[in-house]
PDB file of C-alpha atoms in Angstrom:
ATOM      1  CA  UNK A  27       0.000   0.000   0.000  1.00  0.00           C
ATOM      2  CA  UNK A  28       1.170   3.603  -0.774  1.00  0.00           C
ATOM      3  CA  UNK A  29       1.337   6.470   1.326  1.00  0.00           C
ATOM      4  CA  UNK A  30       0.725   9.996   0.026  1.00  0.00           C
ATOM      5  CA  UNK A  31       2.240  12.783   1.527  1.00  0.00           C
ATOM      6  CA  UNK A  32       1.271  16.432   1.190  1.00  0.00           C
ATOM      7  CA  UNK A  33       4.580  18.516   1.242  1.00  0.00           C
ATOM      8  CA  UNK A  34       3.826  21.243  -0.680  1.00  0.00           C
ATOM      9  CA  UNK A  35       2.429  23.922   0.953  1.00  0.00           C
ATOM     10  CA  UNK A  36       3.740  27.571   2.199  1.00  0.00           C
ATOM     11  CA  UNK A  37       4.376  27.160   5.732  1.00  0.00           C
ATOM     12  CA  UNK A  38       3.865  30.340   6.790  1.00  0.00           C
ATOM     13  CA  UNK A  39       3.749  30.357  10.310  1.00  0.00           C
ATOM     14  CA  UNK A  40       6.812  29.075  10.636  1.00  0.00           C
ATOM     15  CA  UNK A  41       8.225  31.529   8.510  1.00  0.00           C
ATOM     16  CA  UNK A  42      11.509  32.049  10.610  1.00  0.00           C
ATOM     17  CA  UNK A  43      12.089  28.497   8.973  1.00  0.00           C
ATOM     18  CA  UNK A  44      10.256  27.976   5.878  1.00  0.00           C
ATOM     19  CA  UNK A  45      12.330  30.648   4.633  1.00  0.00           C
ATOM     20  CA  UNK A  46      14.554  28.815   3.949  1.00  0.00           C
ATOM     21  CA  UNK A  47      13.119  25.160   4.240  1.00  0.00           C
ATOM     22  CA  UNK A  48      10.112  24.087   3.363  1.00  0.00           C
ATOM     23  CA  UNK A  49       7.649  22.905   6.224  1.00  0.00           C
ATOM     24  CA  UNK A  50       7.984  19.176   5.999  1.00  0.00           C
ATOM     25  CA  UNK A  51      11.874  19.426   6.640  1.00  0.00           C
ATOM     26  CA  UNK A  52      11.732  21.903   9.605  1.00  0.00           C
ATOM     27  CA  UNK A  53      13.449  19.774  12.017  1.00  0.00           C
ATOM     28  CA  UNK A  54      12.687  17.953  15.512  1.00  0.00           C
ATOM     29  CA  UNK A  55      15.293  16.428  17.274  1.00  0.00           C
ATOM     30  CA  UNK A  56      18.414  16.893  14.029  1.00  0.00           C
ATOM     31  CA  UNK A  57      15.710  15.217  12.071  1.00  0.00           C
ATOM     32  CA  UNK A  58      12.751  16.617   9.511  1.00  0.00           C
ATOM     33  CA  UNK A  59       9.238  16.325  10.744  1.00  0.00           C
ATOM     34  CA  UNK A  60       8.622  14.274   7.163  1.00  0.00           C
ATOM     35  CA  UNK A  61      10.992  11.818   8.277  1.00  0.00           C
ATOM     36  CA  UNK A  62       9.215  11.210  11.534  1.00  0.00           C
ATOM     37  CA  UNK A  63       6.146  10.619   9.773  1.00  0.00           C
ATOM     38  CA  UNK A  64       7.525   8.091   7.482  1.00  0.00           C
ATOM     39  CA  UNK A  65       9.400   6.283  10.080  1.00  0.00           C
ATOM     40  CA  UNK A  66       5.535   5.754  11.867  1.00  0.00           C
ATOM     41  CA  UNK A  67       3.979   4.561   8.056  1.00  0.00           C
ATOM     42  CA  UNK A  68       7.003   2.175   7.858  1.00  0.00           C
ATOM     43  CA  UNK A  69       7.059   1.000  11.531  1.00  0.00           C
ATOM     44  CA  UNK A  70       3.537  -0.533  10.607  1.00  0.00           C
ATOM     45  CA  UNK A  71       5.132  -1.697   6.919  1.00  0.00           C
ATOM     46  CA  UNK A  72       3.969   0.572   4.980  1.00  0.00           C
ATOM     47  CA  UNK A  73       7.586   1.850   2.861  1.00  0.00           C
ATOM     48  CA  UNK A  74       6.047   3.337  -0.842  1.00  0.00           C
ATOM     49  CA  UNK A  75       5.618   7.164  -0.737  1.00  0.00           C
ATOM     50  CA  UNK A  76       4.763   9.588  -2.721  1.00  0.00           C
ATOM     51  CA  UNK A  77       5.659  12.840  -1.892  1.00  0.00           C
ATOM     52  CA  UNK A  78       3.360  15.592  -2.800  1.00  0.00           C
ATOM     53  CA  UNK A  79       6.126  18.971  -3.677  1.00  0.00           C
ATOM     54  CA  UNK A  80       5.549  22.490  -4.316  1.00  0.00           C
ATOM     55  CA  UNK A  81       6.576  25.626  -1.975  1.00  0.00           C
ATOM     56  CA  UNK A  82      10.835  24.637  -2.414  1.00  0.00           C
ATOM     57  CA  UNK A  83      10.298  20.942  -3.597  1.00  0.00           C
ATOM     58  CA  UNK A  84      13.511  20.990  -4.838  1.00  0.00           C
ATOM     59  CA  UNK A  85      15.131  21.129  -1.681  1.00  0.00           C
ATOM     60  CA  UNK A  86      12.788  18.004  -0.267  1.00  0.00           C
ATOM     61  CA  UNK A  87      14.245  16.271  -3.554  1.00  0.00           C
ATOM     62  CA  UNK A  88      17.859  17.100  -2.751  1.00  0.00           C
ATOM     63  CA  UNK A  89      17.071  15.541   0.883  1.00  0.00           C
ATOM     64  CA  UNK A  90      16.431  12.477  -0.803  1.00  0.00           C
ATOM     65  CA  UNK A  91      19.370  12.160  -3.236  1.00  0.00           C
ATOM     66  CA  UNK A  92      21.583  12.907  -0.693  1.00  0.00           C
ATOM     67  CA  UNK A  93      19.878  10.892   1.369  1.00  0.00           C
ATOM     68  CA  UNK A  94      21.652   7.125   1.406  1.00  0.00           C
ATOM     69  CA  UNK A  95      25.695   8.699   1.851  1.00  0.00           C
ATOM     70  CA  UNK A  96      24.430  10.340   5.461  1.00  0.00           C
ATOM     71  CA  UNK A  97      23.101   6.769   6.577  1.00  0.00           C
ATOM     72  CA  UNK A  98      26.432   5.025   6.227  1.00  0.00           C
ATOM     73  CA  UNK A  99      30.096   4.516   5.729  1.00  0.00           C
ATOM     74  CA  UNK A 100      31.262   4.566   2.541  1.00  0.00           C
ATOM     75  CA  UNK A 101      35.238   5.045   0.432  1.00  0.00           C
ATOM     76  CA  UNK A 102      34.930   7.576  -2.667  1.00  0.00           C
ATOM     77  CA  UNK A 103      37.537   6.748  -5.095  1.00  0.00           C
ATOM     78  CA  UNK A 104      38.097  10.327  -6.297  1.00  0.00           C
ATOM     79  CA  UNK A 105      40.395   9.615  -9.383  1.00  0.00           C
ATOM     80  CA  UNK A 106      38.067   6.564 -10.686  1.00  0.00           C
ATOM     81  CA  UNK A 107      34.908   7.947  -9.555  1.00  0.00           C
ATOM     82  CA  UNK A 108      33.578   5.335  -7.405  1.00  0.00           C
ATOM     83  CA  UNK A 109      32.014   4.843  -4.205  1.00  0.00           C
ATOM     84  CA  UNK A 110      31.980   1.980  -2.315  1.00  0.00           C
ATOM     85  CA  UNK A 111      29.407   1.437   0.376  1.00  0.00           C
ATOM     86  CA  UNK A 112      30.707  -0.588   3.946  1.00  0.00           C
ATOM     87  CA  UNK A 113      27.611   0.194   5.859  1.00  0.00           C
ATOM     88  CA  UNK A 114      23.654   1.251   4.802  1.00  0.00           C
ATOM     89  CA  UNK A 115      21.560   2.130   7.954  1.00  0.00           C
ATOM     90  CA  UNK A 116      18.773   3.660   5.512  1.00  0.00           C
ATOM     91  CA  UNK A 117      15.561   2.673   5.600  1.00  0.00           C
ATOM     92  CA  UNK A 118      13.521   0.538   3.206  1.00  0.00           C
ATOM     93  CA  UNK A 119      11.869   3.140   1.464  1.00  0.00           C
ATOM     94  CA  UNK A 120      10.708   3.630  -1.816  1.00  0.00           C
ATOM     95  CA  UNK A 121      10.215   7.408  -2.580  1.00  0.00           C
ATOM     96  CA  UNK A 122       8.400   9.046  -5.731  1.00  0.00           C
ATOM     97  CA  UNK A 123       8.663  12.973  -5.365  1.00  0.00           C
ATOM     98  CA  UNK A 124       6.497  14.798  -7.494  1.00  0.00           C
ATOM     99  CA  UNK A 125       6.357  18.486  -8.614  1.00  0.00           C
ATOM    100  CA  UNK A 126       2.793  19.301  -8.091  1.00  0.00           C
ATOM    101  CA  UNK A 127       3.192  23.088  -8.432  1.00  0.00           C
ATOM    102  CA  UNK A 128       3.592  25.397  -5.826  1.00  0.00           C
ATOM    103  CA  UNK A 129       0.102  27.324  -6.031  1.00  0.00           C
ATOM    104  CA  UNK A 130      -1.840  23.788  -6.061  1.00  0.00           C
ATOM    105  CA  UNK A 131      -3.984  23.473  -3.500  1.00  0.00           C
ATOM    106  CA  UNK A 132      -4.279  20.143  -1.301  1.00  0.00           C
ATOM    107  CA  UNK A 133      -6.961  18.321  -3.330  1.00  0.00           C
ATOM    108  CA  UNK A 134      -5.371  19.477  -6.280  1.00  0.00           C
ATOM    109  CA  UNK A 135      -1.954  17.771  -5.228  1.00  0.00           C
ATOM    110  CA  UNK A 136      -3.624  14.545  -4.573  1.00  0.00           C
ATOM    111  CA  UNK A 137      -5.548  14.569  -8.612  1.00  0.00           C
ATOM    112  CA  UNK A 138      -1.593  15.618  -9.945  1.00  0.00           C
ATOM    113  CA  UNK A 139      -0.370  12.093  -8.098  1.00  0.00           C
ATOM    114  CA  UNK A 140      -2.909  10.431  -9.636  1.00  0.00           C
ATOM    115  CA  UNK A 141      -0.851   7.965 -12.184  1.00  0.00           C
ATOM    116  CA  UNK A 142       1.455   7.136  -9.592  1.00  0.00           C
ATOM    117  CA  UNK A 143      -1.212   5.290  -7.439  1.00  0.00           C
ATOM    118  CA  UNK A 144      -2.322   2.179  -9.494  1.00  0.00           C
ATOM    119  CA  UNK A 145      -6.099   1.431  -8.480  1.00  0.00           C
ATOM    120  CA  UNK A 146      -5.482   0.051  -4.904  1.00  0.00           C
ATOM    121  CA  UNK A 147      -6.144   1.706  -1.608  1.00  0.00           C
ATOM    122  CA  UNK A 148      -3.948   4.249  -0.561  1.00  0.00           C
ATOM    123  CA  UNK A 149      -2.957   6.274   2.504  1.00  0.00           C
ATOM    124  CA  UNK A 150      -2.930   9.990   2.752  1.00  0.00           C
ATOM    125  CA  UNK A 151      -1.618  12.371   5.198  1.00  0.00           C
ATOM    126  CA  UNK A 152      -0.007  16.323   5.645  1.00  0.00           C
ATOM    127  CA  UNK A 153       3.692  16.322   6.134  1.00  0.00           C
ATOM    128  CA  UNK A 154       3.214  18.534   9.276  1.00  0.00           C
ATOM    129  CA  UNK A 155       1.923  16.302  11.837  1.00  0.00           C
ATOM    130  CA  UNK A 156       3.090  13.644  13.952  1.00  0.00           C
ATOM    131  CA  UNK A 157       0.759  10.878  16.101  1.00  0.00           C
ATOM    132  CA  UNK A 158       1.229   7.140  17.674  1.00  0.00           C
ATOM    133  CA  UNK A 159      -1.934   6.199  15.250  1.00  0.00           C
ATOM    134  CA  UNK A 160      -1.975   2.735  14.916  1.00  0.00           C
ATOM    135  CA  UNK A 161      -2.092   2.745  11.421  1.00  0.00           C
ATOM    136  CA  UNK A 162      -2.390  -1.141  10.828  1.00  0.00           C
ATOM    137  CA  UNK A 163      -5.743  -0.879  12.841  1.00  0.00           C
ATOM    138  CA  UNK A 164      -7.006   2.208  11.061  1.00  0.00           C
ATOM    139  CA  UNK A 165      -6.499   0.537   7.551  1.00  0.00           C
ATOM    140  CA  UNK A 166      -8.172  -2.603   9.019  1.00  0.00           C
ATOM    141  CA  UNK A 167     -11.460  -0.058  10.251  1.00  0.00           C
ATOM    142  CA  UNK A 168     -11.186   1.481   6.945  1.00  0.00           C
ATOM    143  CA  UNK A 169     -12.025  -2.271   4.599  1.00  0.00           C
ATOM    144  CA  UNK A 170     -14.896  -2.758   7.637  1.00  0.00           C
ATOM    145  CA  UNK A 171     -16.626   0.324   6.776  1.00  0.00           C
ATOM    146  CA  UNK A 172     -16.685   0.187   2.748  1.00  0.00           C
ATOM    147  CA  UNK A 173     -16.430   3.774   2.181  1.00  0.00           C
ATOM    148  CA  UNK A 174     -14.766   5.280  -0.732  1.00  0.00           C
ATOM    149  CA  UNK A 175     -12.527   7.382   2.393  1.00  0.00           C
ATOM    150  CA  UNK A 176     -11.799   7.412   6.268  1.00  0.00           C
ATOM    151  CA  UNK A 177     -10.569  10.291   8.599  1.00  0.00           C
ATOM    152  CA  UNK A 178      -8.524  10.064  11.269  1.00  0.00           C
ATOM    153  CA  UNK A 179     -10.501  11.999  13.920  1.00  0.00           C
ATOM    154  CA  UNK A 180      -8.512  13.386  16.880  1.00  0.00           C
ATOM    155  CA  UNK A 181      -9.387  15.887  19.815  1.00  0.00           C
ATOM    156  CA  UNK A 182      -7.532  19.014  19.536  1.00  0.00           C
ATOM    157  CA  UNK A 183      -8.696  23.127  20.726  1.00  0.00           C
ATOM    158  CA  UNK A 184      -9.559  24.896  17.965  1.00  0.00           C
ATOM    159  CA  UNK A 185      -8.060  26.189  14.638  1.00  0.00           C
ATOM    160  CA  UNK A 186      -8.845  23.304  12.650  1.00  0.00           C
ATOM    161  CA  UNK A 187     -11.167  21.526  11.029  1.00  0.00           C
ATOM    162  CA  UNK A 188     -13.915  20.404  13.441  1.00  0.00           C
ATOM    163  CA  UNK A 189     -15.687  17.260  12.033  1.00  0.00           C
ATOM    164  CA  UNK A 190     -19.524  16.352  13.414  1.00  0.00           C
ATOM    165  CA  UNK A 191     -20.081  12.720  13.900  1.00  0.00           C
ATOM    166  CA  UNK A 192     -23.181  10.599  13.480  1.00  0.00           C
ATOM    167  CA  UNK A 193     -24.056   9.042  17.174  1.00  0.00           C
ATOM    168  CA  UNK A 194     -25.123   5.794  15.960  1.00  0.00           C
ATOM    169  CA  UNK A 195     -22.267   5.310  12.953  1.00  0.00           C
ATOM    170  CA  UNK A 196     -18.811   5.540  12.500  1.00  0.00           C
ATOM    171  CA  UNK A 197     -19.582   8.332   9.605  1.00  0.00           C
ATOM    172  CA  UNK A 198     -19.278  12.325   9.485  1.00  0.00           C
ATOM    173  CA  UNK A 199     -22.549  14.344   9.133  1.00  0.00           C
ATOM    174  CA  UNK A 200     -20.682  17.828   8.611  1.00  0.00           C
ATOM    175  CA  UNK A 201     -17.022  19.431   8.243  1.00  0.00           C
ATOM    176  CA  UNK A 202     -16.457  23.129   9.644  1.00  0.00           C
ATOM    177  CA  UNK A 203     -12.939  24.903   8.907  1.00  0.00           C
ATOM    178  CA  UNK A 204     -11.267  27.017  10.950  1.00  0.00           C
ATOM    179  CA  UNK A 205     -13.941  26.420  14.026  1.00  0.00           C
ATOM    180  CA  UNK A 206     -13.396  28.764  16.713  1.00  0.00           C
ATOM    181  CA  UNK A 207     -14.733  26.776  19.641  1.00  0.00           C
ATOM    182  CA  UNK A 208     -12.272  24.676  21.450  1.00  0.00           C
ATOM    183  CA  UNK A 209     -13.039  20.695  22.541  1.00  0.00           C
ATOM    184  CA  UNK A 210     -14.104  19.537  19.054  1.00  0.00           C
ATOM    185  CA  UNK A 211     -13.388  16.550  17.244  1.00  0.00           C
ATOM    186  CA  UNK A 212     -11.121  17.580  14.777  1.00  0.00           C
ATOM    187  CA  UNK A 213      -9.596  16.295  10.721  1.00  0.00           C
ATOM    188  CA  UNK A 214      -6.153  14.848  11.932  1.00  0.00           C
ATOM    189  CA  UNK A 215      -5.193  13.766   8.626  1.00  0.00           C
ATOM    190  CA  UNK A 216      -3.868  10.214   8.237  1.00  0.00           C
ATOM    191  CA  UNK A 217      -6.453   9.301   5.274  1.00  0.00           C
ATOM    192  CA  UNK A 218      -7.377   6.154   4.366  1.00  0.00           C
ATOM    193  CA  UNK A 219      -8.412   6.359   0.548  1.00  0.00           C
ATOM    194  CA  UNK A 220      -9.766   4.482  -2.711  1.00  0.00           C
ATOM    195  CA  UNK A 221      -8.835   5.744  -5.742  1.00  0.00           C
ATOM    196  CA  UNK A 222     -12.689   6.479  -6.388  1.00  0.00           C
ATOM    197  CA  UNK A 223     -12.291   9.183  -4.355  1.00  0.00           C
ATOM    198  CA  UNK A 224     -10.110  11.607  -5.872  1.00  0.00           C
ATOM    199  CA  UNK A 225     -13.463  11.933  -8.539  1.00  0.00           C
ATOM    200  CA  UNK A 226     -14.285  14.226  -5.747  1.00  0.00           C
ATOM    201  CA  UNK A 227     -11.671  16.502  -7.003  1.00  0.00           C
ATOM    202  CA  UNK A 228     -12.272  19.489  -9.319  1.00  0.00           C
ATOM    203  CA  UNK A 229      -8.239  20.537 -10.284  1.00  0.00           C
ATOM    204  CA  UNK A 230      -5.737  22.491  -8.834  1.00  0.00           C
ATOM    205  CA  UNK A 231      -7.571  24.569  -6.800  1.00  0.00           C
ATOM    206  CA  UNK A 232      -9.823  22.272  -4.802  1.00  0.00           C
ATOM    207  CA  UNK A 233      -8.852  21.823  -1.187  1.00  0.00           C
ATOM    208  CA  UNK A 234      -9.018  18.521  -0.074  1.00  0.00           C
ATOM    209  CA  UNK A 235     -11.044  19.795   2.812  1.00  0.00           C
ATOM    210  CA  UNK A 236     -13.687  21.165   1.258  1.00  0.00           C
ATOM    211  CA  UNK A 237     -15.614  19.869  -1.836  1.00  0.00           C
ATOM    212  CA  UNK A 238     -14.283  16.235  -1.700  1.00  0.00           C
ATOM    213  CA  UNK A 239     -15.130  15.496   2.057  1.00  0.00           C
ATOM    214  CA  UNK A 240     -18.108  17.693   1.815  1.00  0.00           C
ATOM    215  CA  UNK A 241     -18.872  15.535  -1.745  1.00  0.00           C
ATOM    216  CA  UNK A 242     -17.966  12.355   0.596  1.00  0.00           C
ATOM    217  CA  UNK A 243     -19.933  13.065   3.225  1.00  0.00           C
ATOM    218  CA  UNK A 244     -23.349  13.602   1.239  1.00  0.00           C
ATOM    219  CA  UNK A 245     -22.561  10.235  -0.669  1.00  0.00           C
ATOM    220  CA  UNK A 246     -22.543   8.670   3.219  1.00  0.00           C
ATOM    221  CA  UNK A 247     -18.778   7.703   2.057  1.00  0.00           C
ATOM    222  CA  UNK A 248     -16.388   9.762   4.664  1.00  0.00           C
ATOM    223  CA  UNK A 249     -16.413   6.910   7.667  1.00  0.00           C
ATOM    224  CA  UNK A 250     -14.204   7.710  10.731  1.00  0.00           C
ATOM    225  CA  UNK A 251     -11.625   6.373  12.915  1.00  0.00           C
ATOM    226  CA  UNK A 252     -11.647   8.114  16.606  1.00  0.00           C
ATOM    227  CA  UNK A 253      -8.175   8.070  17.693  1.00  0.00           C
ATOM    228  CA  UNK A 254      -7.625   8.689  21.035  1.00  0.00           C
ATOM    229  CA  UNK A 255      -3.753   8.586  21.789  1.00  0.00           C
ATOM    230  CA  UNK A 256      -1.154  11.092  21.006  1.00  0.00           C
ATOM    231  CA  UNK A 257      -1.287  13.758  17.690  1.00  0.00           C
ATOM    232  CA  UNK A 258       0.471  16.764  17.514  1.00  0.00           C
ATOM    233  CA  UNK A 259       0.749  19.408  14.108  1.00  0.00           C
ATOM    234  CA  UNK A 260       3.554  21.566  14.082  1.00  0.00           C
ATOM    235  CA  UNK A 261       2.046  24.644  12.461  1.00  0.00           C
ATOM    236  CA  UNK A 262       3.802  27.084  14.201  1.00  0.00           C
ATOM    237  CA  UNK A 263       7.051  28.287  16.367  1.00  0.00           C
ATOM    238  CA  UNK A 264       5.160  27.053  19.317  1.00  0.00           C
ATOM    239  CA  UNK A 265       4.147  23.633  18.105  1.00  0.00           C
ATOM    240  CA  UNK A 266       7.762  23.300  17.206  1.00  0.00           C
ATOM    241  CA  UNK A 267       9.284  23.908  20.329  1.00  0.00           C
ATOM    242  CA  UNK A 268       6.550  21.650  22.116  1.00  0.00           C
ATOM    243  CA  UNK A 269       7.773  18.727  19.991  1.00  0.00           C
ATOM    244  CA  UNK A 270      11.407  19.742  20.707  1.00  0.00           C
ATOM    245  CA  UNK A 271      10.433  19.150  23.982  1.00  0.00           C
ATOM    246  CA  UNK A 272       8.925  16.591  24.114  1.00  0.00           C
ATOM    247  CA  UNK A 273      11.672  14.799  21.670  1.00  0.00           C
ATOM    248  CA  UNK A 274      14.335  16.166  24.475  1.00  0.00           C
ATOM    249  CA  UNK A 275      12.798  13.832  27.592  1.00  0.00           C
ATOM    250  CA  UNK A 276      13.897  10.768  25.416  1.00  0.00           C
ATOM    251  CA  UNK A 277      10.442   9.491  25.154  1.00  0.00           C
ATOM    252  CA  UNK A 278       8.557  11.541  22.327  1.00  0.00           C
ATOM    253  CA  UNK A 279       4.896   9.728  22.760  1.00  0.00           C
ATOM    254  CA  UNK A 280       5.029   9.860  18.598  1.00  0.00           C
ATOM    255  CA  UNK A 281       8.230   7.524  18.112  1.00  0.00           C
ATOM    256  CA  UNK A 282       6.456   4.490  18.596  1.00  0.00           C
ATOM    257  CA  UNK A 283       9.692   2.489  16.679  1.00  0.00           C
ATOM    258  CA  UNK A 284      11.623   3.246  19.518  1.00  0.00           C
ATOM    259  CA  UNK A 285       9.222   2.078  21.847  1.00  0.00           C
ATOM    260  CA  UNK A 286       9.065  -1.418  20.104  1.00  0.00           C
ATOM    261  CA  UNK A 287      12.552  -1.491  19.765  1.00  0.00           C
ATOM    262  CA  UNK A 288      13.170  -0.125  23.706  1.00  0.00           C
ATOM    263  CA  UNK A 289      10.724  -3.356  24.469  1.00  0.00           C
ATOM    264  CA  UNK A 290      12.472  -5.766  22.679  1.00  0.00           C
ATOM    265  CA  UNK A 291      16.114  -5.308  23.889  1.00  0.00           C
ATOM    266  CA  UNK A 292      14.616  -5.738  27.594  1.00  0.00           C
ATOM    267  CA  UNK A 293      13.156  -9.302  25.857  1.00  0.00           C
ATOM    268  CA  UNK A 294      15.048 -12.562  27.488  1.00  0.00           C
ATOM    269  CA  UNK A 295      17.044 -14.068  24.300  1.00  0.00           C
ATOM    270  CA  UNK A 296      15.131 -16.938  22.617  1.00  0.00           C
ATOM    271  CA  UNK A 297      15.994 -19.902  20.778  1.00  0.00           C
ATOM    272  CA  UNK A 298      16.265 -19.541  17.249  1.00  0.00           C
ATOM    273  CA  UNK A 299      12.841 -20.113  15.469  1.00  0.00           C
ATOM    274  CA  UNK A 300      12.219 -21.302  11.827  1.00  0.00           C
ATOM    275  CA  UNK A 301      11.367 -18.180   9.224  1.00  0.00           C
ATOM    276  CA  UNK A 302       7.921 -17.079   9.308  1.00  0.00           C
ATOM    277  CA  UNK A 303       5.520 -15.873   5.997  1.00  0.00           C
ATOM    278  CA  UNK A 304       6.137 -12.601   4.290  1.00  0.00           C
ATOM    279  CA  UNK A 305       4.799 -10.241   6.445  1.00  0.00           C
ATOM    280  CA  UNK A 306       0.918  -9.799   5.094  1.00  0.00           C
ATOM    281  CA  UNK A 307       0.684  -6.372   2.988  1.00  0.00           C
ATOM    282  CA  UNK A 308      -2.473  -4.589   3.064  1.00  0.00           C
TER     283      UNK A 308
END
C-alpha cells in the first residue's frame, strides 16, 4: 500500500524556517518532521511514498538524493569515480517525489499524483503532523466500513477543522474549517483512501477539505476512525518547540519504533525459530 504525503504547501507560520526550508523538513530532534512521519507509516510496513512537492520541492528532492551517503560509511575513489558502500543504515523506502506546483492546493496535489497510485487503496496524510496512530488498525477499520474514504478523527482546541459525527455510525454528518470553539473533534489527517475518491476533485484549486469530504460526506462515504492517543501538528514556532520538547525527555509519545525497539532489547534471548511468511501487505 502507498502512502501519500502532502509537502507542498507555504508554511507560513513558521516563517523564521520555511524561509529557507520548506515545512515538511523543519526539524525535531536533528531530524525533519517528514521523516518522523515516514518512520511511523514504515514502523507498521507501509515503505512506498509519494511525496506531494511544491513551496521549495527541490530542496525536499535534494534531501532524498543525498539521502543514502548520510546513513552510512562509505570510500569515494576520487580519481576513478567510485564509491563503495561498507555500511547502509537507511531505511527501506521507496520514494516518488512529485512536482505538483507550488500554487496547487491540497486536493489538487492529490488529482496531480494520480498515475502514480495504481487502483489500490492508498494512505494519505499532511507532512506537518506527527501521532502514535496505529495505522495497521485504522487501515483494518477502513475495509470494515466500505467507504470510498476514512478520517482520522482526533481531539484538539480549535483552529482546525472540526468534524460532526453521526451518534449511531462511525460516519461524518458535517465538516467546519477554521472552528473557533475549542473541545471539538477535529480532521487529523492520516487518510485512508480508494482511488474512487479523488473523482471528488475538481483541479488544482480544490482543497481537499472542502468539496471532496463535503462531496464524501453527502454520498454517506467519509467513515471515521476516533483516535484517542497522542497527535500533535507543528504549524507554528510554538508547536515546534513543544515537539522539541517533548523529543528532548527521550520518550517523544510519537516515536512508537523506539518504543518497540526499547521493548524488545529488555526481551530474554530466545531460541532460534524457523522463518515465518512474508509479512501480510495490506
Amino acid at each position: 500500500m502507498k502512502v501519500v504525503i502532502l509537502a507542498g504547501g507555504y508554511g507560513t507560520r513558521l516563517s523564521e524556517h520555511t524561509s529557507v526550508v520548506p515545512k515538511p523538513l523543519v526539524e525535531i530532534g536533528g531530524r525533519p518532521i517528514l521523516w518522523h512521519i515516514m518512520k511511523l507509516y514504515s514502523y507498521h510496513g507501509l515503505n512506498e511514498f509519494v511525496i506531494c512537492c511544491g513551496y521549495k520541492g527541490s530542496i525536499i528532492k535534494d534531501y532524498f538524493l543525498n539521502y543514502l551517503p548520510h546513513q552510512g560509511d562509505f570510500t569515494i575513489d576520487l580519481q576513478r569515480n567510485r564509491i563503495e558502500t561498507h555500511r547502509n543504515e537507511s531505511e527501506p523506502w521507496s520514494v516518488t517525489l512529485v512536482d505538483t506546483g507550488e500554487k496547487t492546493m491540497t486536493g489538487g496535489r492529490l488529482k496531480r499524483v494520480r498515475d502514480y497510485l495504481g487502483n489500490s487503496t492508498f494512505c494519505l496524510t499532511y507532512g506537518d503532523g506527527v501521532s502514535d496512530v496505529n495505522i495497521r488498525e485504522l487501515i483494518t477499520f477502513h475495509h470494515q466500513q466500505g467507504a470510498l474514504a476514512t478520517v482520522t478523527a482526533v481531539q484538539q482546541p480549535g483552529r482546525f477543522g472540526a468534524l460532526n459525527l453521526s451518534s449511531d455510525r462511525p460516519r461524518a454528518t458535517n465538516f467546519r474549517e477554521k472552528d473557533s470553539r475549542d473541545g471539538q473533534v477535529i480532521n487529523g489527517g492520516f487518510f485512508v483512501v480508494e482511488p474512487e475518491a479523488i473523482d471528488t476533485i475538481d483541479g488544482d484549486e480544490t482543497s481537499w477539505e472542502h468539496e471532496p469530504l463535503a462531496r464524501l460526506i453527502e454520498q454517506d462515504q467519509l467513515a471515521v476512525y476516533r483516535h484517542r492517543g497522542y497527535w500533535q501538528n507543528m504549524d507554528t514556532l510554538r508547536d515546534k518547540a513543544v515537539l522539541q520538547e517533548l523529543w528532548d525527555t527521550g520518550a517523544p509519545p510519537w516515536c512508537v519504533w523506539d518504543k518497540a525497539e526499547a521493548a524488545s532489547s529488555k526481551e530474554p534471548s530466545k531460541p532460534a525459530q524457523p522463518e515465518k511468511a512474508d509479512q501480510a501487505h495490506f
